[in-house]
mmCIF file of C-alpha atoms and ligand atoms in Angstrom:
data_model
loop_
_atom_site.group_PDB
_atom_site.id
_atom_site.type_symbol
_atom_site.label_atom_id
_atom_site.label_comp_id
_atom_site.label_asym_id
_atom_site.label_seq_id
_atom_site.Cartn_x
_atom_site.Cartn_y
_atom_site.Cartn_z
ATOM 1 C CA UNK A 23 4.859 16.502 4.706
ATOM 2 C CA UNK A 24 4.187 18.931 7.513
ATOM 3 C CA UNK A 25 5.584 17.702 10.815
ATOM 4 C CA UNK A 26 2.175 17.722 12.495
ATOM 5 C CA UNK A 27 0.577 14.298 12.556
ATOM 6 C CA UNK A 28 -1.913 14.002 9.737
ATOM 7 C CA UNK A 29 -3.250 10.493 9.960
ATOM 8 C CA UNK A 30 -5.605 8.434 12.096
ATOM 9 C CA UNK A 31 -3.979 6.389 14.849
ATOM 10 C CA UNK A 32 -5.629 3.123 15.874
ATOM 11 C CA UNK A 33 -4.269 2.370 19.339
ATOM 12 C CA UNK A 34 -3.020 -1.083 20.390
ATOM 13 C CA UNK A 35 -6.075 -1.775 22.540
ATOM 14 C CA UNK A 36 -8.477 -0.779 19.760
ATOM 15 C CA UNK A 37 -10.278 -3.852 18.454
ATOM 16 C CA UNK A 38 -12.646 -2.231 16.002
ATOM 17 C CA UNK A 39 -15.996 -3.980 15.560
ATOM 18 C CA UNK A 40 -17.393 -7.512 15.948
ATOM 19 C CA UNK A 41 -17.627 -9.433 12.685
ATOM 20 C CA UNK A 42 -21.367 -9.991 13.035
ATOM 21 C CA UNK A 43 -22.009 -6.241 12.867
ATOM 22 C CA UNK A 44 -20.918 -6.261 9.214
ATOM 23 C CA UNK A 45 -21.328 -8.390 6.091
ATOM 24 C CA UNK A 46 -18.387 -10.760 5.840
ATOM 25 C CA UNK A 47 -18.079 -13.428 3.106
ATOM 26 C CA UNK A 48 -19.046 -16.786 4.563
ATOM 27 C CA UNK A 49 -15.733 -18.339 3.505
ATOM 28 C CA UNK A 50 -13.842 -15.980 5.805
ATOM 29 C CA UNK A 51 -16.123 -15.891 8.846
ATOM 30 C CA UNK A 52 -14.046 -18.351 10.874
ATOM 31 C CA UNK A 53 -10.713 -16.831 9.915
ATOM 32 C CA UNK A 54 -10.972 -13.302 11.265
ATOM 33 C CA UNK A 55 -10.663 -11.721 14.698
ATOM 34 C CA UNK A 56 -12.519 -8.467 14.149
ATOM 35 C CA UNK A 57 -13.204 -5.671 11.672
ATOM 36 C CA UNK A 58 -10.490 -3.087 12.210
ATOM 37 C CA UNK A 59 -11.487 -0.528 9.559
ATOM 38 C CA UNK A 60 -14.876 -0.812 7.830
ATOM 39 C CA UNK A 61 -14.967 -0.119 4.086
ATOM 40 C CA UNK A 62 -17.015 3.037 4.573
ATOM 41 C CA UNK A 63 -14.404 4.578 6.827
ATOM 42 C CA UNK A 64 -11.635 3.626 4.384
ATOM 43 C CA UNK A 65 -13.618 5.386 1.687
ATOM 44 C CA UNK A 66 -14.140 8.556 3.719
ATOM 45 C CA UNK A 67 -10.497 8.764 4.710
ATOM 46 C CA UNK A 68 -9.383 8.357 1.080
ATOM 47 C CA UNK A 69 -11.661 11.229 0.084
ATOM 48 C CA UNK A 70 -9.682 13.486 2.402
ATOM 49 C CA UNK A 71 -6.304 12.180 1.201
ATOM 50 C CA UNK A 72 -7.384 13.010 -2.363
ATOM 51 C CA UNK A 73 -8.165 16.564 -1.281
ATOM 52 C CA UNK A 74 -4.790 16.924 0.451
ATOM 53 C CA UNK A 75 -3.011 15.637 -2.657
ATOM 54 C CA UNK A 76 -4.832 17.936 -5.050
ATOM 55 C CA UNK A 77 -4.121 20.935 -2.830
ATOM 56 C CA UNK A 78 -0.411 20.110 -2.726
ATOM 57 C CA UNK A 79 -0.009 19.436 -6.432
ATOM 58 C CA UNK A 80 -2.287 22.263 -7.594
ATOM 59 C CA UNK A 81 -2.230 22.134 -11.364
ATOM 60 C CA UNK A 82 0.902 20.021 -11.766
ATOM 61 C CA UNK A 83 0.528 16.721 -13.603
ATOM 62 C CA UNK A 84 0.882 13.590 -11.550
ATOM 63 C CA UNK A 85 1.778 9.999 -12.371
ATOM 64 C CA UNK A 86 0.145 7.598 -9.947
ATOM 65 C CA UNK A 87 2.362 4.563 -9.521
ATOM 66 C CA UNK A 88 0.362 1.653 -8.164
ATOM 67 C CA UNK A 89 2.291 -0.962 -6.218
ATOM 68 C CA UNK A 90 0.527 -4.227 -7.084
ATOM 69 C CA UNK A 91 -1.195 -6.277 -5.975
ATOM 70 C CA UNK A 92 -2.076 -4.948 -2.535
ATOM 71 C CA UNK A 93 -2.280 -1.319 -3.628
ATOM 72 C CA UNK A 94 -4.859 -1.786 -6.357
ATOM 73 C CA UNK A 95 -7.988 -0.957 -4.332
ATOM 74 C CA UNK A 96 -6.469 2.082 -2.666
ATOM 75 C CA UNK A 97 -5.086 3.204 -6.024
ATOM 76 C CA UNK A 98 -8.376 3.026 -7.922
ATOM 77 C CA UNK A 99 -10.393 4.573 -5.092
ATOM 78 C CA UNK A 100 -7.853 7.370 -4.545
ATOM 79 C CA UNK A 101 -7.683 8.185 -8.240
ATOM 80 C CA UNK A 102 -11.468 8.137 -8.528
ATOM 81 C CA UNK A 103 -11.647 10.736 -5.748
ATOM 82 C CA UNK A 104 -8.964 12.890 -7.376
ATOM 83 C CA UNK A 105 -10.865 12.648 -10.669
ATOM 84 C CA UNK A 106 -14.073 13.734 -8.936
ATOM 85 C CA UNK A 107 -12.274 16.782 -7.506
ATOM 86 C CA UNK A 108 -10.802 17.522 -10.935
ATOM 87 C CA UNK A 109 -14.329 17.658 -12.353
ATOM 88 C CA UNK A 110 -15.639 19.934 -9.656
ATOM 89 C CA UNK A 111 -13.006 22.435 -8.579
ATOM 90 C CA UNK A 112 -10.950 25.296 -9.933
ATOM 91 C CA UNK A 113 -7.737 23.358 -9.549
ATOM 92 C CA UNK A 114 -7.178 20.166 -11.468
ATOM 93 C CA UNK A 115 -4.339 17.679 -11.523
ATOM 94 C CA UNK A 116 -3.789 15.852 -14.828
ATOM 95 C CA UNK A 117 -3.329 12.161 -14.047
ATOM 96 C CA UNK A 118 -1.338 9.373 -15.650
ATOM 97 C CA UNK A 119 -1.087 5.855 -14.262
ATOM 98 C CA UNK A 120 1.605 3.229 -14.075
ATOM 99 C CA UNK A 121 1.916 -0.107 -12.309
ATOM 100 C CA UNK A 122 4.750 -1.986 -10.662
ATOM 101 C CA UNK A 123 5.226 -5.113 -8.626
ATOM 102 C CA UNK A 124 7.769 -5.252 -5.871
ATOM 103 C CA UNK A 125 9.143 -8.441 -4.422
ATOM 104 C CA UNK A 126 11.789 -9.004 -1.818
ATOM 105 C CA UNK A 127 14.000 -11.891 -2.796
ATOM 106 C CA UNK A 128 16.960 -13.664 -1.371
ATOM 107 C CA UNK A 129 18.778 -14.870 -4.448
ATOM 108 C CA UNK A 130 22.229 -16.100 -5.329
ATOM 109 C CA UNK A 131 24.295 -13.847 -7.564
ATOM 110 C CA UNK A 132 23.673 -16.149 -10.561
ATOM 111 C CA UNK A 133 19.918 -15.969 -10.205
ATOM 112 C CA UNK A 134 20.248 -12.253 -9.692
ATOM 113 C CA UNK A 135 21.881 -11.810 -13.070
ATOM 114 C CA UNK A 136 19.127 -13.816 -14.771
ATOM 115 C CA UNK A 137 16.384 -11.744 -13.229
ATOM 116 C CA UNK A 138 18.087 -8.538 -14.280
ATOM 117 C CA UNK A 139 17.947 -9.827 -17.866
ATOM 118 C CA UNK A 140 14.180 -10.145 -17.502
ATOM 119 C CA UNK A 141 13.905 -6.397 -17.015
ATOM 120 C CA UNK A 142 13.956 -6.521 -13.244
ATOM 121 C CA UNK A 143 15.960 -4.087 -11.152
ATOM 122 C CA UNK A 144 17.790 -5.043 -8.004
ATOM 123 C CA UNK A 145 19.427 -3.318 -5.133
ATOM 124 C CA UNK A 146 21.706 -5.457 -3.039
ATOM 125 C CA UNK A 147 20.864 -5.571 0.619
ATOM 126 C CA UNK A 148 22.804 -8.166 2.547
ATOM 127 C CA UNK A 149 20.529 -8.087 5.579
ATOM 128 C CA UNK A 150 17.142 -8.617 3.987
ATOM 129 C CA UNK A 151 17.654 -9.906 0.457
ATOM 130 C CA UNK A 152 17.121 -8.077 -2.809
ATOM 131 C CA UNK A 153 14.275 -6.038 -4.106
ATOM 132 C CA UNK A 154 12.811 -6.872 -7.478
ATOM 133 C CA UNK A 155 10.809 -4.101 -9.105
ATOM 134 C CA UNK A 156 8.966 -5.131 -12.235
ATOM 135 C CA UNK A 157 7.254 -2.436 -14.258
ATOM 136 C CA UNK A 158 4.583 -2.974 -16.875
ATOM 137 C CA UNK A 159 6.191 -0.163 -18.851
ATOM 138 C CA UNK A 160 9.877 0.635 -18.737
ATOM 139 C CA UNK A 161 10.447 2.700 -15.597
ATOM 140 C CA UNK A 162 12.219 5.328 -17.736
ATOM 141 C CA UNK A 163 8.697 6.624 -18.406
ATOM 142 C CA UNK A 164 8.957 8.202 -14.979
ATOM 143 C CA UNK A 165 11.829 10.525 -15.903
ATOM 144 C CA UNK A 166 10.833 14.160 -15.332
ATOM 145 C CA UNK A 167 7.445 13.187 -13.849
ATOM 146 C CA UNK A 168 5.880 13.947 -10.492
ATOM 147 C CA UNK A 169 5.462 10.414 -9.205
ATOM 148 C CA UNK A 170 3.022 9.441 -6.479
ATOM 149 C CA UNK A 171 3.735 5.928 -5.228
ATOM 150 C CA UNK A 172 0.519 4.319 -3.980
ATOM 151 C CA UNK A 173 0.984 1.469 -1.483
ATOM 152 C CA UNK A 174 -1.399 -0.524 0.661
ATOM 153 C CA UNK A 175 0.797 -0.865 3.739
ATOM 154 C CA UNK A 176 4.235 0.119 4.963
ATOM 155 C CA UNK A 177 5.382 -2.369 7.552
ATOM 156 C CA UNK A 178 9.087 -2.134 8.393
ATOM 157 C CA UNK A 179 9.664 0.557 5.749
ATOM 158 C CA UNK A 180 12.637 -1.324 4.282
ATOM 159 C CA UNK A 181 10.880 -2.128 1.021
ATOM 160 C CA UNK A 182 9.759 1.461 0.546
ATOM 161 C CA UNK A 183 13.244 2.830 1.180
ATOM 162 C CA UNK A 184 14.679 0.467 -1.416
ATOM 163 C CA UNK A 185 11.898 1.223 -3.886
ATOM 164 C CA UNK A 186 12.637 4.947 -3.552
ATOM 165 C CA UNK A 187 16.308 4.245 -4.324
ATOM 166 C CA UNK A 188 15.358 2.286 -7.447
ATOM 167 C CA UNK A 189 12.966 4.965 -8.681
ATOM 168 C CA UNK A 190 15.376 7.841 -8.024
ATOM 169 C CA UNK A 191 17.694 6.292 -10.611
ATOM 170 C CA UNK A 192 15.108 7.097 -13.273
ATOM 171 C CA UNK A 193 15.284 10.821 -12.401
ATOM 172 C CA UNK A 194 11.663 11.712 -11.743
ATOM 173 C CA UNK A 195 10.942 15.394 -11.091
ATOM 174 C CA UNK A 196 9.582 14.502 -7.660
ATOM 175 C CA UNK A 197 8.486 11.447 -5.696
ATOM 176 C CA UNK A 198 5.793 11.362 -3.024
ATOM 177 C CA UNK A 199 4.388 8.336 -1.241
ATOM 178 C CA UNK A 200 0.775 7.628 -0.301
ATOM 179 C CA UNK A 201 0.104 4.596 1.863
ATOM 180 C CA UNK A 202 -3.260 3.581 3.225
ATOM 181 C CA UNK A 203 -1.698 1.993 6.313
ATOM 182 C CA UNK A 204 1.506 1.935 8.313
ATOM 183 C CA UNK A 205 2.237 -0.497 11.123
ATOM 184 C CA UNK A 206 3.216 0.841 14.511
ATOM 185 C CA UNK A 207 6.324 -1.045 15.531
ATOM 186 C CA UNK A 208 8.025 -0.743 18.879
ATOM 187 C CA UNK A 209 11.139 1.388 19.143
ATOM 188 C CA UNK A 210 12.446 2.592 15.846
ATOM 189 C CA UNK A 211 11.217 5.669 14.028
ATOM 190 C CA UNK A 212 9.399 3.899 11.202
ATOM 191 C CA UNK A 213 9.279 5.497 7.757
ATOM 192 C CA UNK A 214 6.250 7.758 7.412
ATOM 193 C CA UNK A 215 4.824 8.457 3.955
ATOM 194 C CA UNK A 216 3.755 11.890 2.693
ATOM 195 C CA UNK A 217 0.098 10.832 2.716
ATOM 196 C CA UNK A 218 -1.123 8.257 5.199
ATOM 197 C CA UNK A 219 -4.585 6.939 5.972
ATOM 198 C CA UNK A 220 -4.173 5.062 9.237
ATOM 199 C CA UNK A 221 -1.443 3.937 11.601
ATOM 200 C CA UNK A 222 -2.458 0.476 12.835
ATOM 201 C CA UNK A 223 -1.258 -1.819 15.627
ATOM 202 C CA UNK A 224 1.421 -4.399 14.850
ATOM 203 C CA UNK A 225 -1.043 -7.139 13.875
ATOM 204 C CA UNK A 226 -1.513 -8.913 10.561
ATOM 205 C CA UNK A 227 -4.326 -7.236 8.665
ATOM 206 C CA UNK A 228 -6.166 -8.407 5.559
ATOM 207 C CA UNK A 229 -8.913 -7.204 3.242
ATOM 208 C CA UNK A 230 -9.358 -4.248 0.893
ATOM 209 C CA UNK A 231 -6.777 -5.961 -1.398
ATOM 210 C CA UNK A 232 -4.361 -6.780 1.422
ATOM 211 C CA UNK A 233 -3.729 -10.503 1.375
ATOM 212 C CA UNK A 234 -2.432 -13.420 3.324
ATOM 213 C CA UNK A 235 -0.948 -15.868 0.784
ATOM 214 C CA UNK A 236 -3.226 -14.359 -1.889
ATOM 215 C CA UNK A 237 -6.382 -14.885 0.191
ATOM 216 C CA UNK A 238 -8.604 -12.140 1.627
ATOM 217 C CA UNK A 239 -8.163 -9.671 -1.233
ATOM 218 C CA UNK A 240 -11.877 -10.252 -1.856
ATOM 219 C CA UNK A 241 -12.837 -8.932 1.578
ATOM 220 C CA UNK A 242 -14.168 -5.344 1.648
ATOM 221 C CA UNK A 243 -13.219 -4.329 5.181
ATOM 222 C CA UNK A 244 -9.758 -4.298 6.712
ATOM 223 C CA UNK A 245 -9.778 -7.037 9.352
ATOM 224 C CA UNK A 246 -7.347 -8.739 11.712
ATOM 225 C CA UNK A 247 -6.705 -12.363 10.798
ATOM 226 C CA UNK A 248 -7.044 -14.959 13.580
ATOM 227 C CA UNK A 249 -5.023 -18.083 14.363
ATOM 228 C CA UNK A 250 -7.442 -20.319 12.479
ATOM 229 C CA UNK A 251 -7.110 -18.087 9.412
ATOM 230 C CA UNK A 252 -3.332 -18.291 9.583
ATOM 231 C CA UNK A 253 -3.463 -22.089 9.850
ATOM 232 C CA UNK A 254 -6.082 -22.478 7.130
ATOM 233 C CA UNK A 255 -4.325 -20.269 4.588
ATOM 234 C CA UNK A 256 -0.685 -21.022 5.279
ATOM 235 C CA UNK A 257 0.645 -22.802 2.203
ATOM 236 C CA UNK A 258 1.705 -26.319 3.049
ATOM 237 C CA UNK A 259 4.650 -27.270 0.885
HETATM 238 N N1 HPA B 326 -1.134 -7.538 5.908
HETATM 239 C C1 HPA B 326 -0.925 -7.764 4.593
HETATM 240 N N2 HPA B 326 0.235 -7.550 3.992
HETATM 241 C C2 HPA B 326 1.251 -7.068 4.746
HETATM 242 C C3 HPA B 326 1.098 -6.805 6.103
HETATM 243 C C4 HPA B 326 -0.161 -7.053 6.721
HETATM 244 O O1 HPA B 326 -0.373 -6.856 7.945
HETATM 245 N N3 HPA B 326 2.285 -6.332 6.556
HETATM 246 C C5 HPA B 326 3.113 -6.328 5.480
HETATM 247 N N4 HPA B 326 2.514 -6.773 4.399
HETATM 248 MG MG1 MG B 327 2.211 -3.870 -0.435
#
């Protein structure tokens, strides 16, 4: 991507909007701090990302690779916008879709071998465990394709770096990354995707398919979880 910053930065002191200015499901009212990014703004920003993507790819076919589960809302909304542009402009980008799940695991070498037999792919990383990438189709479908990875959030960037390594092994023609959010972390130069919606403060955000222990995916706006939410939805084993 061009070196000039092309994303919206939400500063650390930005607290968005009070919850009672928006419609929040009753079951989450006590668990959230504030609305960080309302659904309408998410939608408008995605419209622009779709335009940027279509201008870059011109008439080249694209395979959208959705990283489940958190990426599903961004993926469907982004593709809908690209499809709308395809219907209404001179340029059009033929679209295919594929879906993967990515999990970071710390596993013993025995377990690792078993999971590989299940069609999972690993890359060894001694500092942060292994990455399991499970495709619905065989990832060899991506060979020779222009792949656009669609993620909800890039936090440390470690997972994305490892995912790129895994996908490169399948020899796609090109790989680009679209992420709705990145976290701003102190110090290090965090990985920045080719297409980015918003850079957000280093707080735990939920909604618009981003979860905390599988909760909050059914919340339309991107919100900051509060202490009560963390306590309420932390799995007690
Ligand atoms: N919210 C949801 N999922 C995440 C986050 C977050 O803030 N960071 C990394 N994964
Ligand atoms: Mg994710």
